[in-house]
JSON list of C-alpha atoms in Angstrom, two decimals:
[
{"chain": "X", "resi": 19, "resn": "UNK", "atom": "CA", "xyz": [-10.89, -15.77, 7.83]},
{"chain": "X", "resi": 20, "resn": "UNK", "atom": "CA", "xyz": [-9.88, -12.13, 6.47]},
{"chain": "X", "resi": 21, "resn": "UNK", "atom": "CA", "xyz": [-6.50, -11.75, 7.36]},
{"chain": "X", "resi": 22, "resn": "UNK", "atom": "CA", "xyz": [-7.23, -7.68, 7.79]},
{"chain": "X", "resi": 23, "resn": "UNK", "atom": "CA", "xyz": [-10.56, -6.31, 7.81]},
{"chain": "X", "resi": 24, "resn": "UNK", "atom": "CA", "xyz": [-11.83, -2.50, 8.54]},
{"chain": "X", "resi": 25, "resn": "UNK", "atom": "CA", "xyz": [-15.41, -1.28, 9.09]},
{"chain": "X", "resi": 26, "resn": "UNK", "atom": "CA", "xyz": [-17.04, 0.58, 7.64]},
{"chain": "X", "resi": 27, "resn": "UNK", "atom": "CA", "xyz": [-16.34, 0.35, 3.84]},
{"chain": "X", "resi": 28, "resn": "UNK", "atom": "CA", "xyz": [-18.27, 3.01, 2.66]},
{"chain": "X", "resi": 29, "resn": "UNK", "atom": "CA", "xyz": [-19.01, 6.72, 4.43]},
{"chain": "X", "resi": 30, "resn": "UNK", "atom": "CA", "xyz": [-20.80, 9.67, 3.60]},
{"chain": "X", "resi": 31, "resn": "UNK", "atom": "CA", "xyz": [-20.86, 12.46, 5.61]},
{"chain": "X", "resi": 32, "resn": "UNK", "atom": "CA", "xyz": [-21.22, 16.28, 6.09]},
{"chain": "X", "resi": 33, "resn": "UNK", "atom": "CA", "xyz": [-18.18, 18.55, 6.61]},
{"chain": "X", "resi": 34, "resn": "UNK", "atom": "CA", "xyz": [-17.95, 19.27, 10.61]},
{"chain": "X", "resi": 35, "resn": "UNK", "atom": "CA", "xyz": [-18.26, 15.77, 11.61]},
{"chain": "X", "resi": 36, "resn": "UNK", "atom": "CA", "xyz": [-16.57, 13.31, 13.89]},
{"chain": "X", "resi": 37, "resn": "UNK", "atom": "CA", "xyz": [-16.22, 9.58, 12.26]},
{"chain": "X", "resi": 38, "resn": "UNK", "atom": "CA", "xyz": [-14.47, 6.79, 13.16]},
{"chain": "X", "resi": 39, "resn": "UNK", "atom": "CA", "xyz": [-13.01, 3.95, 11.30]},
{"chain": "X", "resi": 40, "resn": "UNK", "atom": "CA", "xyz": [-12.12, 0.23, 12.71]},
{"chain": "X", "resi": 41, "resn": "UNK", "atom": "CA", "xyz": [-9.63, -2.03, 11.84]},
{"chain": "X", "resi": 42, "resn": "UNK", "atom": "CA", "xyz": [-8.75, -5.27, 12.82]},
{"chain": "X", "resi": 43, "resn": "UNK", "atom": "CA", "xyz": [-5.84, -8.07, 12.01]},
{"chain": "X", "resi": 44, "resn": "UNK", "atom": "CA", "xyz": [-5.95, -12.04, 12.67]},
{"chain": "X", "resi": 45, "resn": "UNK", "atom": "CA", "xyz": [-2.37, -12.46, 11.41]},
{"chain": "X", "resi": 46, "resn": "UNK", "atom": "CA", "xyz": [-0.53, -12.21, 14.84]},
{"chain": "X", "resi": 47, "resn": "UNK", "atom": "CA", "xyz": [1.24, -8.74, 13.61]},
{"chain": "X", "resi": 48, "resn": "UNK", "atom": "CA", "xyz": [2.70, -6.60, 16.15]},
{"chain": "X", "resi": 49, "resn": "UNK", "atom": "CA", "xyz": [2.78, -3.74, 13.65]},
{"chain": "X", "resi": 50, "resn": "UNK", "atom": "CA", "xyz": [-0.67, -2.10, 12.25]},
{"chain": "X", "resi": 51, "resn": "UNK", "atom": "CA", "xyz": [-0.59, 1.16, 9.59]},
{"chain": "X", "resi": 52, "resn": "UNK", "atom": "CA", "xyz": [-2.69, 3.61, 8.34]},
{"chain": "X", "resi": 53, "resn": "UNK", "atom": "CA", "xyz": [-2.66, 4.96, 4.53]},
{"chain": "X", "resi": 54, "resn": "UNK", "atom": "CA", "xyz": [-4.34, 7.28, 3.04]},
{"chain": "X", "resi": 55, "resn": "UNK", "atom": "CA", "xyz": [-4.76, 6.82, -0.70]},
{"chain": "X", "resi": 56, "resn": "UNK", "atom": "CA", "xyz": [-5.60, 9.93, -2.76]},
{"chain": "X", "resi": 57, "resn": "UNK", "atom": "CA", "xyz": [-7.44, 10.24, -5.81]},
{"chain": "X", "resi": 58, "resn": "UNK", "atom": "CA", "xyz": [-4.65, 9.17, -8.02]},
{"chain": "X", "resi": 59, "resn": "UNK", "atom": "CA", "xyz": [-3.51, 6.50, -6.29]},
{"chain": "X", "resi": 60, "resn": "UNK", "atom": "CA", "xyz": [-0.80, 7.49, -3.88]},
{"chain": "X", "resi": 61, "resn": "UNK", "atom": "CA", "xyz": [-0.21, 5.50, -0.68]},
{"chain": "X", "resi": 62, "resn": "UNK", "atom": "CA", "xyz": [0.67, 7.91, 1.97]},
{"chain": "X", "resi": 63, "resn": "UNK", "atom": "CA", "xyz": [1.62, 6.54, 5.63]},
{"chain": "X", "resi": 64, "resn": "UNK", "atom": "CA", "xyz": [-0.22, 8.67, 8.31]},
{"chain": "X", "resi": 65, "resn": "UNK", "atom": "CA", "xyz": [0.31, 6.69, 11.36]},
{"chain": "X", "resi": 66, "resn": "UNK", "atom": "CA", "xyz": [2.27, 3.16, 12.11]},
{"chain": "X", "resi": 67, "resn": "UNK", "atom": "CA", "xyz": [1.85, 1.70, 15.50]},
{"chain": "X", "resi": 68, "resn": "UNK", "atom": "CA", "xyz": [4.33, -1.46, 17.25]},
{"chain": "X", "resi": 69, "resn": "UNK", "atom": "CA", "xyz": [2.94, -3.30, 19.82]},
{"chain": "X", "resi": 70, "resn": "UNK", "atom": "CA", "xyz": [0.23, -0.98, 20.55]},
{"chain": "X", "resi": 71, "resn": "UNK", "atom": "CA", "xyz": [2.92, 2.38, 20.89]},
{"chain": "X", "resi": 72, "resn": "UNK", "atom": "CA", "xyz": [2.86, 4.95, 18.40]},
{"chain": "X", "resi": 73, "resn": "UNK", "atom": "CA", "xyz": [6.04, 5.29, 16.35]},
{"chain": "X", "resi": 74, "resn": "UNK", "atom": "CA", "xyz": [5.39, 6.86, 13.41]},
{"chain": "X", "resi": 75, "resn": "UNK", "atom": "CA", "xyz": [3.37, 10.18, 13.03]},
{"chain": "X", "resi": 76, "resn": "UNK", "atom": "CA", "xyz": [3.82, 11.61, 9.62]},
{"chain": "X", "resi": 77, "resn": "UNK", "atom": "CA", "xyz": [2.69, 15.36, 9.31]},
{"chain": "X", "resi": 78, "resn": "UNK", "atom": "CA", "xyz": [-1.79, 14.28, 9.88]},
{"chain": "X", "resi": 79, "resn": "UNK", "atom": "CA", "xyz": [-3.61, 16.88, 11.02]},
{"chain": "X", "resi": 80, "resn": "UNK", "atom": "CA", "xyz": [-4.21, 16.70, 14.96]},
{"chain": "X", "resi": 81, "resn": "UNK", "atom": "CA", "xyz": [-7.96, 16.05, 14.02]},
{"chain": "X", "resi": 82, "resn": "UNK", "atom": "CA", "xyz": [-6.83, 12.70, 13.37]},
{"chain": "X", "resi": 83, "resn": "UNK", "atom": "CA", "xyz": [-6.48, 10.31, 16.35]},
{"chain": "X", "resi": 84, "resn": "UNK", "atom": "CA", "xyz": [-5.65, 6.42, 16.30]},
{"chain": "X", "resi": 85, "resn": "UNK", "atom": "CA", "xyz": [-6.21, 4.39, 19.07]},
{"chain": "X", "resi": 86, "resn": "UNK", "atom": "CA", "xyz": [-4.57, 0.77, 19.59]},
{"chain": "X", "resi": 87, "resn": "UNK", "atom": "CA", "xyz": [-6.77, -0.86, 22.30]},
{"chain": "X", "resi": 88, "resn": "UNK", "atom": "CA", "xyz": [-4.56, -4.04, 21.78]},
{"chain": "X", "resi": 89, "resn": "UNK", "atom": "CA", "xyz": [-1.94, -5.14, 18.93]},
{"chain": "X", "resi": 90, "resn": "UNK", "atom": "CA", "xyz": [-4.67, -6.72, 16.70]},
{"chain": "X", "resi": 91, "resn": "UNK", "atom": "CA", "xyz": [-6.74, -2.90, 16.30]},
{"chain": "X", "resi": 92, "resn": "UNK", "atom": "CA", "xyz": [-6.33, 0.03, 15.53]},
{"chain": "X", "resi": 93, "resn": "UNK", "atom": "CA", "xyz": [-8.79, 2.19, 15.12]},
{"chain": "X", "resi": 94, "resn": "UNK", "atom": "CA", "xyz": [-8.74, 6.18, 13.28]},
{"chain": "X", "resi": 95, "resn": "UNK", "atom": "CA", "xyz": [-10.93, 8.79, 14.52]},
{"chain": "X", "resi": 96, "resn": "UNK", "atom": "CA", "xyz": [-11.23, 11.90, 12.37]},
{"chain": "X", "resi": 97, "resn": "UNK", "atom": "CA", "xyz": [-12.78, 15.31, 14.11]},
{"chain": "X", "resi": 98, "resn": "UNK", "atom": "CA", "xyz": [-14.37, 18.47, 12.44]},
{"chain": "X", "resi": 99, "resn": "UNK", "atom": "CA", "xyz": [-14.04, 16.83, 9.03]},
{"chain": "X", "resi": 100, "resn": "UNK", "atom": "CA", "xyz": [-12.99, 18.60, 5.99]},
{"chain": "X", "resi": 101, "resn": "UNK", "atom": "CA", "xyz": [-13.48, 18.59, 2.21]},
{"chain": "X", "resi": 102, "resn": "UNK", "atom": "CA", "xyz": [-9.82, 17.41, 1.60]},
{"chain": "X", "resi": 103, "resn": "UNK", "atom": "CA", "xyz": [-10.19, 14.24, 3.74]},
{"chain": "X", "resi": 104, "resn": "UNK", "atom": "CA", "xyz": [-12.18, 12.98, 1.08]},
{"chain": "X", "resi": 105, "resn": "UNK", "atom": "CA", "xyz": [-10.01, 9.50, 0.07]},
{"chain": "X", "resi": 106, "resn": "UNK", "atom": "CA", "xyz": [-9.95, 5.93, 0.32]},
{"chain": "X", "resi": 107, "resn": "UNK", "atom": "CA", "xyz": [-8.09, 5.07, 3.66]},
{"chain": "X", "resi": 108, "resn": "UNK", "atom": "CA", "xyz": [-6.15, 1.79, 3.89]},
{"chain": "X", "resi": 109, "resn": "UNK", "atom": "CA", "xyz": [-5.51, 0.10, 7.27]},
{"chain": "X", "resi": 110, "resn": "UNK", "atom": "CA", "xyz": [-2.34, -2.68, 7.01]},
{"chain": "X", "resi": 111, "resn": "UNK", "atom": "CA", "xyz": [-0.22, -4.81, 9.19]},
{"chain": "X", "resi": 112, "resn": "UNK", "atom": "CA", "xyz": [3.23, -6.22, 9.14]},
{"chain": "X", "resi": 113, "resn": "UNK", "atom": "CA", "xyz": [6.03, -8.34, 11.43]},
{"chain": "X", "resi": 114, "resn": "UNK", "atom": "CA", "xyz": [8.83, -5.60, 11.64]},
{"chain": "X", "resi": 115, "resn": "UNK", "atom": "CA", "xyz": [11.43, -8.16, 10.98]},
{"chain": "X", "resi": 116, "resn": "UNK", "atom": "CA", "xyz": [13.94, -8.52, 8.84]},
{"chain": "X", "resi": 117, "resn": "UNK", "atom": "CA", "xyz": [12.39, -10.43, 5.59]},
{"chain": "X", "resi": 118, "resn": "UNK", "atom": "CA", "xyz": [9.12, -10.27, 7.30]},
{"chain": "X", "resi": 119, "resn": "UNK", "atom": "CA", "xyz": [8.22, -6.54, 6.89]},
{"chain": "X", "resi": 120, "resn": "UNK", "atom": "CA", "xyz": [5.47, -7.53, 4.02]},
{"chain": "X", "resi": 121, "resn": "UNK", "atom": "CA", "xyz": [2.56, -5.68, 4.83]},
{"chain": "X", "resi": 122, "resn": "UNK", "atom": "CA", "xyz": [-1.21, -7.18, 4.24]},
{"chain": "X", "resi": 123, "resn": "UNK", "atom": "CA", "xyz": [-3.33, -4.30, 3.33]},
{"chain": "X", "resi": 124, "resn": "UNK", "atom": "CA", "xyz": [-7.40, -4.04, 4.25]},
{"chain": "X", "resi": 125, "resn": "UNK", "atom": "CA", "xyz": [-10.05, -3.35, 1.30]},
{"chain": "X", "resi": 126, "resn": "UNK", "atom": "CA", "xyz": [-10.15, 0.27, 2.19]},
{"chain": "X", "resi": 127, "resn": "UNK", "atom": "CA", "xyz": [-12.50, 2.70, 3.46]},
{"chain": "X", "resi": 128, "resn": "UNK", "atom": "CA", "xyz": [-13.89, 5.26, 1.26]},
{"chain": "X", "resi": 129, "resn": "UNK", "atom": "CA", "xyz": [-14.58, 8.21, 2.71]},
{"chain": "X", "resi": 130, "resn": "UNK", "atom": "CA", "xyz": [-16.55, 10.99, 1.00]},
{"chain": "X", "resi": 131, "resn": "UNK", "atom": "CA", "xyz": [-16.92, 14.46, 3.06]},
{"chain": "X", "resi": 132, "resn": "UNK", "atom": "CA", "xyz": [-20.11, 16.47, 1.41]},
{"chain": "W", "resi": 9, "resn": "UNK", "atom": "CA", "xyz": [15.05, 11.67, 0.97]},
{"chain": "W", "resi": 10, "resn": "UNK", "atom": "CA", "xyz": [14.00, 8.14, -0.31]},
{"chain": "W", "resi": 11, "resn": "UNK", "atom": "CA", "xyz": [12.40, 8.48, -3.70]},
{"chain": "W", "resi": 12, "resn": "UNK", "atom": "CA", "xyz": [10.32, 5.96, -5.67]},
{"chain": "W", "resi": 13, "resn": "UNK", "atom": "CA", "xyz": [9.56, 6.50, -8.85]},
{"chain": "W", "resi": 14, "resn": "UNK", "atom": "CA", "xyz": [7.14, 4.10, -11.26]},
{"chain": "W", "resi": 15, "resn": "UNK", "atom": "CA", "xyz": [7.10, 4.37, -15.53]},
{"chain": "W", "resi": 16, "resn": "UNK", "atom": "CA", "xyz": [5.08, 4.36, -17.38]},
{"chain": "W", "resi": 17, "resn": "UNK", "atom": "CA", "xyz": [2.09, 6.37, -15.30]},
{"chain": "W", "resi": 18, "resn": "UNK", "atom": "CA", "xyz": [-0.64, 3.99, -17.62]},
{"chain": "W", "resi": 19, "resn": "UNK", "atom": "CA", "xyz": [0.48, 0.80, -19.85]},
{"chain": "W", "resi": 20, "resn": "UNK", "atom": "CA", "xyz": [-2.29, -0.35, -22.81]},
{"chain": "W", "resi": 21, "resn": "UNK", "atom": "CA", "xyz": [-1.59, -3.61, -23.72]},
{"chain": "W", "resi": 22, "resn": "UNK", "atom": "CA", "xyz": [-2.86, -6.18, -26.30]},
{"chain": "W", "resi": 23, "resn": "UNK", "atom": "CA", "xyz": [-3.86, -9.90, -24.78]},
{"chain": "W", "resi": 24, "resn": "UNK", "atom": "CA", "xyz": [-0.51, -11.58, -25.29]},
{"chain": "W", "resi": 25, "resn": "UNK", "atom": "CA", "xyz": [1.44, -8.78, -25.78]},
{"chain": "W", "resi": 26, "resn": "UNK", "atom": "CA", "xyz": [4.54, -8.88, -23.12]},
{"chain": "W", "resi": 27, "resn": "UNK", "atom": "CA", "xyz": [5.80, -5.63, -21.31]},
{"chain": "W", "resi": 28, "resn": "UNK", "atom": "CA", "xyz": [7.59, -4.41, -18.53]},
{"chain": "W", "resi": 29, "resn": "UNK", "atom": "CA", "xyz": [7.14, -1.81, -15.98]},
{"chain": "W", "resi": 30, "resn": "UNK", "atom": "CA", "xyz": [9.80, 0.39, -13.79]},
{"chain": "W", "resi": 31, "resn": "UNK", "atom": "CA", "xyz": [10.01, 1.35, -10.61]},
{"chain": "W", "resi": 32, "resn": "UNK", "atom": "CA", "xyz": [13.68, 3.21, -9.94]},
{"chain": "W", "resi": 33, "resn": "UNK", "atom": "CA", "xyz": [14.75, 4.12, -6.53]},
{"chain": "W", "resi": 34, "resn": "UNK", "atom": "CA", "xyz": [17.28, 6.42, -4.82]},
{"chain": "W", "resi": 35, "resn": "UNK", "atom": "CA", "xyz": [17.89, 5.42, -0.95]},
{"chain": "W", "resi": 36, "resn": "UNK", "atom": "CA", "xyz": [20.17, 5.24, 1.58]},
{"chain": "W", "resi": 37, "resn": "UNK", "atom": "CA", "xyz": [20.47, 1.46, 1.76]},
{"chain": "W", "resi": 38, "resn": "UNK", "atom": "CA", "xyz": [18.13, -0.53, 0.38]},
{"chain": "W", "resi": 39, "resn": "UNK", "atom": "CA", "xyz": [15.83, -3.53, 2.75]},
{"chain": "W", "resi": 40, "resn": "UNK", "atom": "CA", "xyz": [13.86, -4.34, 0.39]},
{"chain": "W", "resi": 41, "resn": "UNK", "atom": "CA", "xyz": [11.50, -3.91, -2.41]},
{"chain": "W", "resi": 42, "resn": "UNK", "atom": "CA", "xyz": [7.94, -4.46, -2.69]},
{"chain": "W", "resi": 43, "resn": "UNK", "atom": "CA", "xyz": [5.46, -5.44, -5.71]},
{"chain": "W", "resi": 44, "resn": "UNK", "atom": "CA", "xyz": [2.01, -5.43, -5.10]},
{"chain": "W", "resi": 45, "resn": "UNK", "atom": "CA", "xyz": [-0.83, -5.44, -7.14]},
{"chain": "W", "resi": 46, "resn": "UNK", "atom": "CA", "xyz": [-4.03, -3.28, -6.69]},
{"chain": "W", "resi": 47, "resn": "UNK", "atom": "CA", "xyz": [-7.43, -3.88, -8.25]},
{"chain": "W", "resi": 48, "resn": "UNK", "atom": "CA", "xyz": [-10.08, -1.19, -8.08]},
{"chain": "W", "resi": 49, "resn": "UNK", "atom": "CA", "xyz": [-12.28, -0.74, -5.06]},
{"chain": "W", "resi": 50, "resn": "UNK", "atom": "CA", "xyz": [-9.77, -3.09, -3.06]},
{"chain": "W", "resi": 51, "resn": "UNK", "atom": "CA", "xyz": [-6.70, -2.85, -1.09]},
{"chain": "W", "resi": 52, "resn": "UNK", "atom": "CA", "xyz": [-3.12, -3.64, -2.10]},
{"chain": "W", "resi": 53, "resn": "UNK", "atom": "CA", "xyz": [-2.30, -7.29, -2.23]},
{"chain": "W", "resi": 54, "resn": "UNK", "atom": "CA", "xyz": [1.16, -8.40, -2.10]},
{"chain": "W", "resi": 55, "resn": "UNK", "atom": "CA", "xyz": [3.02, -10.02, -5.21]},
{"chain": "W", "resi": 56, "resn": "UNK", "atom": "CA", "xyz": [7.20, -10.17, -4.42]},
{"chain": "W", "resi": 57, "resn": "UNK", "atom": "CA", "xyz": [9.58, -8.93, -2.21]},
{"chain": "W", "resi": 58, "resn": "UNK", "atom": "CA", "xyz": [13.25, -8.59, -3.45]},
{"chain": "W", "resi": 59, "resn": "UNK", "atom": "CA", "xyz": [16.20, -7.87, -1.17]},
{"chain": "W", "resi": 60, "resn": "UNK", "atom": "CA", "xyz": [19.44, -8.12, -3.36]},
{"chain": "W", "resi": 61, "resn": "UNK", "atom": "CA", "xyz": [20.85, -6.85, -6.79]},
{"chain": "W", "resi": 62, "resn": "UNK", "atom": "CA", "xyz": [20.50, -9.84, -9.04]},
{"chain": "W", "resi": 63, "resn": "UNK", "atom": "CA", "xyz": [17.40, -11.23, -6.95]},
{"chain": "W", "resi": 64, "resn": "UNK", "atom": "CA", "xyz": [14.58, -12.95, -9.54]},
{"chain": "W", "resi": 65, "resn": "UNK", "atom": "CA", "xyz": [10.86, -13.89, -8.70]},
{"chain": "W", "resi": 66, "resn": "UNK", "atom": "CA", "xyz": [8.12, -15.47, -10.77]},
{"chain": "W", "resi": 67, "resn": "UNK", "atom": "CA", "xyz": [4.59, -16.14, -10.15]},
{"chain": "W", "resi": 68, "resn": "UNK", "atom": "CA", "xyz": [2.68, -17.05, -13.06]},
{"chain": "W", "resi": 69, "resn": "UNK", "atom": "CA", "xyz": [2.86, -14.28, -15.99]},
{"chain": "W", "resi": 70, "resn": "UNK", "atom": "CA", "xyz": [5.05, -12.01, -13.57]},
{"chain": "W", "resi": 71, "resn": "UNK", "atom": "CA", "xyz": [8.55, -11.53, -13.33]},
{"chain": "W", "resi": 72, "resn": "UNK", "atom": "CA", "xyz": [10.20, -9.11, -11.11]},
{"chain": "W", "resi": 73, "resn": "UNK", "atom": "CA", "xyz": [14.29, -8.49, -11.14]},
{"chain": "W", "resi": 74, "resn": "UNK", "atom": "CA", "xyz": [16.41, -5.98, -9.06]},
{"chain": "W", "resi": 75, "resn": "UNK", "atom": "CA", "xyz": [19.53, -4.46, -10.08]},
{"chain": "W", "resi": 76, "resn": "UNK", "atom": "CA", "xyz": [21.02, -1.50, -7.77]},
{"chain": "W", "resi": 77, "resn": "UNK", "atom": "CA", "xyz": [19.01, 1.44, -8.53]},
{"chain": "W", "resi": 78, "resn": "UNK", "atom": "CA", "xyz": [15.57, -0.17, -10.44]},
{"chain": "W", "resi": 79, "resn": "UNK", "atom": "CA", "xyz": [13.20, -3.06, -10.02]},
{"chain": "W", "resi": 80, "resn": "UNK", "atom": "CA", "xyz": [11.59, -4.21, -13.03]},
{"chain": "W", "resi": 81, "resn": "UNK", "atom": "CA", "xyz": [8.09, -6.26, -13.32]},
{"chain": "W", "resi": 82, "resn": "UNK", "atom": "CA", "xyz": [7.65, -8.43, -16.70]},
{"chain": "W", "resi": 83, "resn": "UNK", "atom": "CA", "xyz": [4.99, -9.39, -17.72]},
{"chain": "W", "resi": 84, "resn": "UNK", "atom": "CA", "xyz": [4.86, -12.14, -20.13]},
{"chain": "W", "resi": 85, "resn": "UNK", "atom": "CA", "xyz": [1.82, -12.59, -22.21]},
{"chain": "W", "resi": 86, "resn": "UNK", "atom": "CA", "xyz": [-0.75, -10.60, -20.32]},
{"chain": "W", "resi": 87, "resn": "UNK", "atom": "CA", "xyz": [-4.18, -11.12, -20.04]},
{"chain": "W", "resi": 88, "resn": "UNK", "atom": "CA", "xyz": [-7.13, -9.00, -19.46]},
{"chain": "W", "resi": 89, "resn": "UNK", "atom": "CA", "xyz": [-7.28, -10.40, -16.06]},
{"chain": "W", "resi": 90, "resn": "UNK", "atom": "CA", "xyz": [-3.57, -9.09, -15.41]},
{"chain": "W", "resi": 91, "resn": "UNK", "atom": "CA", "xyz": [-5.47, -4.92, -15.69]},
{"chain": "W", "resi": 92, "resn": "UNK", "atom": "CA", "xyz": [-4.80, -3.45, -12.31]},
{"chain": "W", "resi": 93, "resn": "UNK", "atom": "CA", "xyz": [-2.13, -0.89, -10.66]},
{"chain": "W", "resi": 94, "resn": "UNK", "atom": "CA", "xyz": [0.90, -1.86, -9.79]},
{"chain": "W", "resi": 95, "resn": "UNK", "atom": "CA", "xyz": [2.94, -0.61, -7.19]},
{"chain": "W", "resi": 96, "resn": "UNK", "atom": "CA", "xyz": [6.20, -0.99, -5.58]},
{"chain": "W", "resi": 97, "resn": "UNK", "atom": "CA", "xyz": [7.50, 0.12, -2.51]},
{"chain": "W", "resi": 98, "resn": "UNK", "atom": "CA", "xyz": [10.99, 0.21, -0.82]},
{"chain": "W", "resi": 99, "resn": "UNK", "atom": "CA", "xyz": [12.47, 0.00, 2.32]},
{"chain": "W", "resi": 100, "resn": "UNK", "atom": "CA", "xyz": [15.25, 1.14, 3.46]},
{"chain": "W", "resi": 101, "resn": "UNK", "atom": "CA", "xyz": [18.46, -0.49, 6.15]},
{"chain": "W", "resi": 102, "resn": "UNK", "atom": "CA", "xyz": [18.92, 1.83, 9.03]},
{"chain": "W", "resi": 103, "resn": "UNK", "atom": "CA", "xyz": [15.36, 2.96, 9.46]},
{"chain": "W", "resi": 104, "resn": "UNK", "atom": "CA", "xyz": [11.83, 1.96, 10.48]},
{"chain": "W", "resi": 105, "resn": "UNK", "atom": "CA", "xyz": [10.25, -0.80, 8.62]},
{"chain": "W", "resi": 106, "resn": "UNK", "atom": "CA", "xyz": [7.80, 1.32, 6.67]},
{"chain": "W", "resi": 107, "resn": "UNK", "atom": "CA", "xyz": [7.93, 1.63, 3.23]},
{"chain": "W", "resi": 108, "resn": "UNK", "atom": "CA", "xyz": [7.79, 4.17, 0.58]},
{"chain": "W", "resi": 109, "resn": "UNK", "atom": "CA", "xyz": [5.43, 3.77, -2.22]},
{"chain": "W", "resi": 110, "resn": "UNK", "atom": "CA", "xyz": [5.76, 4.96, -5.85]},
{"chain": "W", "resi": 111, "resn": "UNK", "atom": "CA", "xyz": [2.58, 6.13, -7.68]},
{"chain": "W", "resi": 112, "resn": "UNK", "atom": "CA", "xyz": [2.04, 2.80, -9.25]},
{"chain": "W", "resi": 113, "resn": "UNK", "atom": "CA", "xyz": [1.48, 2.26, -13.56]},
{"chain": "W", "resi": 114, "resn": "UNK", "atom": "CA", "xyz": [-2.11, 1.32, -14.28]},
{"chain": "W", "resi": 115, "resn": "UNK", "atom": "CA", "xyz": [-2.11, -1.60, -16.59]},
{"chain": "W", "resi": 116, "resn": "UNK", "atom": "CA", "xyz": [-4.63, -2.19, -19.26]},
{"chain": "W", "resi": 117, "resn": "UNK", "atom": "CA", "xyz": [-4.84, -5.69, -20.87]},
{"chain": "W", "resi": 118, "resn": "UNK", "atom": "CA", "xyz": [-7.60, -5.51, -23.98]},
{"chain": "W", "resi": 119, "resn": "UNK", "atom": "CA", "xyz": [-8.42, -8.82, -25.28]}
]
């Protein structure tokens, strides 16, 4: 009964590759997030999507792509990785109402790029 | 631009010694503020959300308390099991619903 799970927890992998991380919510949230937390522990918002639509798009490189296949996933695909992608990346949701805008954050995906 | 700023960085505290940590904000109009509490290896999990100067919470050994530019989070007679990051987060009126996070103050409770 996770409230918001992603797969896969752990990845390795070589500089140059494509990856792809899942992430799905059983809370009923129409709003899903993704964060990328660096090495000293700063939550950065990358993407935030409502209802499936994209509305926020902080500066990501375009070799990052999220897709929302319905309001309870959204999934991250990274291209041609690089060295600085290397983080633990946090997938959250929320109700984007007022006094509901909590979000409930994943257990992360650690991402190491060799 | 919305800025969220967390003291100290890193708290050592002795079992049953009480503290409090900071987390001052400048924004344009304030939603809300978020505590949350981070272990290592997991994700954020939520603690108290505060909406108005004057607003208290408590859950068990925490305490947080707004005024109009700084949330603080007591802690009152910590135990080792209270070690983790803490971070806050605000929101601001106006805008989307995302927060902004501060860089949290990693708490250290030695028995």
């Amino acid at each position: 009964d996770t409230a918001v799970s992603q797969t896969p927890k752990y990845l390795v992998t070589q500089m140059g590759n494509d990856k792809s991380i899942k992430c799905e919510q059983n809370l009923g949230h129409d709003t899903m997030y993704w964060y990328k937390q660096d090495s000293k522990k700063f939550l950065k918002i990358m993407f935030s999507y409502n209802n499936k639509e994209l509305i926020i798009n902080e500066t990501v490189p375009n070799r990052f792509s999220p897709k929302s296949p319905d309001k309870a996933h959204l999934n991250l695909h990274i291209n041609s990785l690089e060295l600085g992608d290397s983080a633990v990346y946090f997938c959250a949701s929320s109700q984007p109402l007022a006094g509901q805008e909590t979000q409930y954050f994943g257990p992360g995906t650690r991402l190491l790029v060799l | 631009e919305d800025q969220v700023t967390q003291s100290p960085e890193a708290l050592r505290l002795q079992e049953g010694e009480s503290s409090s940590l900071n987390c001052s904000y400048t924004v344009s109009g304030l939603r809300g503020l978020f505590w949350y509490r981070q272990d290592p290896g997991k994700g954020p999990e939520f603690l108290f959300t505060l909406y108005s100067a004057g607003e208290e919470k408590e859950k068990e050994r925490l305490k947080a308390t707004l005024t109009k530019k700084e949330s603080f989070l007591h802690i009152t007679a910590p135990k080792p099991e209270d070690s983790a990051t803490y971070l806050c987060a605000v929101s601001t009126s106006g805008g989307s619903y995302i927060p902004t996070f501060g860089r949290g103050t990693s708490l250290i409770v030695h028995p």
